[in-house]
Short mmCIF file of C-alpha atoms in Angstrom, two decimals:
data_model
loop_
_atom_site.label_atom_id
_atom_site.label_comp_id
_atom_site.label_asym_id
_atom_site.label_seq_id
_atom_site.Cartn_x
_atom_site.Cartn_y
_atom_site.Cartn_z
CA MET A 1 58.26 152.66 172.81
CA SER A 2 60.22 149.85 174.00
CA LEU A 3 60.33 147.67 176.50
CA PRO A 4 63.44 148.07 179.20
CA GLN A 5 65.44 145.54 178.67
CA LYS A 6 65.73 142.96 182.09
CA GLN A 7 68.69 143.73 184.52
CA TYR A 8 71.10 140.23 184.85
CA THR A 9 72.91 139.89 188.24
CA SER A 10 75.94 137.79 189.70
CA GLU A 11 73.43 134.99 190.53
CA ASP A 12 71.88 135.49 187.14
CA TYR A 13 75.44 135.20 185.63
CA TRP A 14 77.08 132.16 187.89
CA ASN A 15 73.25 130.02 187.79
CA LEU A 16 74.52 130.25 183.84
CA PRO A 17 74.33 126.33 182.17
CA ASP A 18 78.11 124.79 183.07
CA GLY A 19 80.79 125.15 180.00
CA GLN A 20 78.05 128.50 178.84
CA ARG A 21 80.70 131.67 177.28
CA ALA A 22 79.66 134.72 178.23
CA GLU A 23 79.68 137.65 179.87
CA LEU A 24 77.64 139.98 181.97
CA ILE A 25 78.57 143.46 181.57
CA ASN A 26 76.12 146.55 182.32
CA GLY A 27 73.61 143.89 184.09
CA GLN A 28 73.35 142.34 180.27
CA ILE A 29 74.76 138.64 179.25
CA TYR A 30 76.71 138.55 176.10
CA ASP A 31 77.25 135.25 174.82
CA MET A 32 80.74 134.19 173.64
CA ALA A 33 81.70 133.13 170.39
CA PRO A 34 84.72 130.07 170.88
CA PRO A 35 87.77 130.98 169.93
CA SER A 36 90.22 130.88 166.40
CA ARG A 37 93.12 128.12 166.80
CA LEU A 38 94.84 131.26 166.61
CA HIS A 39 93.36 133.07 169.52
CA GLN A 40 93.97 130.68 171.21
CA GLU A 41 97.98 130.62 170.41
CA LEU A 42 98.42 134.35 171.08
CA VAL A 43 96.91 133.68 174.62
CA ALA A 44 99.17 130.33 175.94
CA GLN A 45 101.79 132.02 174.45
CA PHE A 46 101.31 136.55 176.29
CA THR A 47 100.60 133.66 179.37
CA LYS A 48 104.15 131.71 178.97
CA ILE A 49 105.94 135.01 178.58
CA ILE A 50 104.69 136.72 181.29
CA GLY A 51 104.40 134.04 183.63
CA ASN A 52 108.02 133.57 183.10
CA HIS A 53 108.94 137.10 183.47
CA ILE A 54 106.95 137.30 186.83
CA ASP A 55 108.61 134.48 188.00
CA SER A 56 111.69 134.68 187.39
CA HIS A 57 112.15 138.86 188.55
CA HIS A 58 110.48 136.76 192.11
CA GLY A 59 107.27 139.08 191.28
CA GLY A 60 104.41 139.25 193.01
CA CYS A 61 101.86 139.50 190.53
CA LYS A 62 99.81 136.24 188.61
CA VAL A 63 98.48 135.53 185.20
CA TYR A 64 95.05 134.32 184.94
CA PRO A 65 94.48 133.17 180.52
CA ALA A 66 90.55 133.20 180.71
CA PRO A 67 88.35 131.81 181.67
CA PHE A 68 89.14 133.77 184.16
CA ALA A 69 86.47 135.46 185.91
CA VAL A 70 86.16 139.70 186.75
CA ASN A 71 84.73 141.73 188.52
CA LEU A 72 85.75 144.69 187.53
CA ASP A 73 84.03 146.44 189.85
CA ALA A 74 83.24 144.62 192.28
CA ASN A 75 79.86 145.10 192.23
CA ASP A 76 76.34 142.61 190.79
CA LYS A 77 76.18 143.84 187.17
CA ASN A 78 80.15 144.04 185.61
CA TRP A 79 81.68 140.03 185.52
CA VAL A 80 84.27 140.64 181.79
CA LYS A 81 86.74 137.03 180.92
CA PRO A 82 89.63 138.82 179.04
CA ASP A 83 91.61 137.13 177.35
CA ILE A 84 94.98 137.15 179.27
CA SER A 85 94.68 139.43 182.93
CA VAL A 86 97.26 139.80 185.18
CA ILE A 87 96.55 140.38 189.51
CA CYS A 88 99.51 142.37 191.01
CA ASN A 89 97.26 142.75 194.21
CA PRO A 90 96.63 139.80 196.10
CA GLY A 91 93.70 140.93 197.88
CA ASN A 92 91.69 141.25 194.63
CA LEU A 93 92.15 137.56 194.45
CA THR A 94 89.13 135.20 196.12
CA GLU A 95 87.67 131.95 194.86
CA LYS A 96 85.36 133.48 192.02
CA GLY A 97 88.19 134.98 189.89
CA CYS A 98 89.18 139.03 190.39
CA SER A 99 87.09 140.97 192.68
CA GLY A 100 88.77 144.30 191.16
CA ALA A 101 90.34 145.79 187.95
CA PRO A 102 93.89 143.65 186.63
CA ASP A 103 96.88 145.71 186.63
CA LEU A 104 97.05 144.78 183.12
CA ILE A 105 94.22 143.01 180.64
CA ILE A 106 94.97 141.21 177.43
CA GLU A 107 92.68 140.76 174.59
CA ILE A 108 92.78 139.36 171.25
CA LEU A 109 90.29 140.18 168.79
CA SER A 110 88.11 138.10 166.91
CA PRO A 111 85.68 139.05 164.61
CA SER A 112 82.57 138.39 167.15
CA SER A 113 84.34 140.98 169.35
CA ARG A 114 85.74 143.94 167.81
CA LYS A 115 83.19 146.38 168.59
CA MET A 116 83.01 144.90 172.25
CA ASP A 117 86.54 144.61 172.64
CA TYR A 118 87.35 148.53 171.47
CA ILE A 119 84.95 150.20 172.97
CA THR A 120 82.30 148.26 175.78
CA LYS A 121 84.93 147.00 177.30
CA ASN A 122 87.97 149.68 176.80
CA ALA A 123 85.24 152.18 178.88
CA LEU A 124 84.59 150.03 181.41
CA TYR A 125 88.16 148.98 181.91
CA SER A 126 89.70 152.49 182.17
CA ASP A 127 86.14 152.94 185.05
CA ALA A 128 87.46 150.37 186.37
CA GLY A 129 91.09 151.57 187.10
CA VAL A 130 92.79 148.58 184.72
CA ARG A 131 96.10 150.25 184.38
CA GLU A 132 96.67 148.89 181.39
CA TYR A 133 95.10 147.57 178.61
CA TRP A 134 96.30 145.90 175.10
CA ILE A 135 94.02 144.76 171.65
CA VAL A 136 95.95 142.34 169.73
CA ASP A 137 94.52 142.41 166.05
CA PRO A 138 95.52 139.21 163.92
CA GLN A 139 93.27 140.60 161.62
CA LYS A 140 95.07 144.18 160.60
CA GLU A 141 98.42 142.77 162.96
CA THR A 142 98.61 145.24 165.10
CA THR A 143 98.34 146.13 168.82
CA MET A 144 96.92 149.18 170.26
CA ILE A 145 97.57 149.91 173.83
CA TYR A 146 95.59 151.86 176.05
CA ARG A 147 97.78 153.03 179.29
CA PHE A 148 95.54 154.74 181.70
CA GLU A 149 97.82 156.32 184.24
CA GLU A 150 99.67 158.24 181.71
CA ASP A 151 96.49 159.75 180.53
CA ALA A 152 97.10 159.54 177.06
CA ALA A 153 96.04 158.29 173.29
CA PRO A 154 96.35 154.36 172.84
CA THR A 155 99.68 153.90 170.57
CA ILE A 156 99.25 151.44 168.50
CA TYR A 157 102.01 148.97 167.22
CA PRO A 158 102.27 146.80 164.00
CA PHE A 159 103.54 142.84 165.09
CA ASP A 160 106.97 143.57 163.75
CA MET A 161 107.83 145.85 166.17
CA PRO A 162 108.92 145.01 170.07
CA VAL A 163 106.83 145.89 172.76
CA SER A 164 107.41 146.76 176.22
CA PHE A 165 104.39 146.73 178.47
CA GLY A 166 103.55 149.69 180.73
CA LEU A 167 103.29 147.49 184.04
CA PHE A 168 106.70 145.38 183.25
CA PRO A 169 109.91 147.31 181.05
CA GLU A 170 112.08 145.12 180.67
CA LEU A 171 109.29 142.96 179.09
CA VAL A 172 109.72 142.95 175.43
CA VAL A 173 108.17 141.33 173.17
CA THR A 174 107.46 141.08 168.86
CA ILE A 175 103.53 139.37 167.90
CA SER A 176 104.92 137.93 164.78
CA GLU A 177 108.00 136.67 166.81
CA LEU A 178 104.79 135.11 168.92
CA LEU A 179 103.16 133.15 165.94
CA GLN A 180 106.79 131.32 164.36
#
């Protein structure tokens, strides 16, 4: 018989040592590996492109790169740090980050985050009400896009194919061009 695992809370999460990269998912704390240079380049490019698009269209959404804390269901057991979060409801923004589901989340896969991003976070984001979820996979040079509002199967795009955002249909990106 195995012993029950300790259930961690928001208090435990916020009392982690300064600088510790971790997420609280279903009451468990998961350490996060440091990101690669390519990972950070993609985060910077997406943040710039989305932010510029919002600014040029006088939009009310805000874009936040990691580390940015998101309490997905505003409860005590899920705090994640998506690579990119776009929040269009200013009422969801708090001093600690976002309380509730962002409208768009982008995760850039790392070898250590593959299972977490494809399976665990995918279910969390869908259940929490995230409208659109991108999984950008530099190793496979593909992007898998879930548009949860449409209740359809995800679509997979190679890096060299232009892709539009469901949240911002007029915004089109070709990920291979972001890496030049």
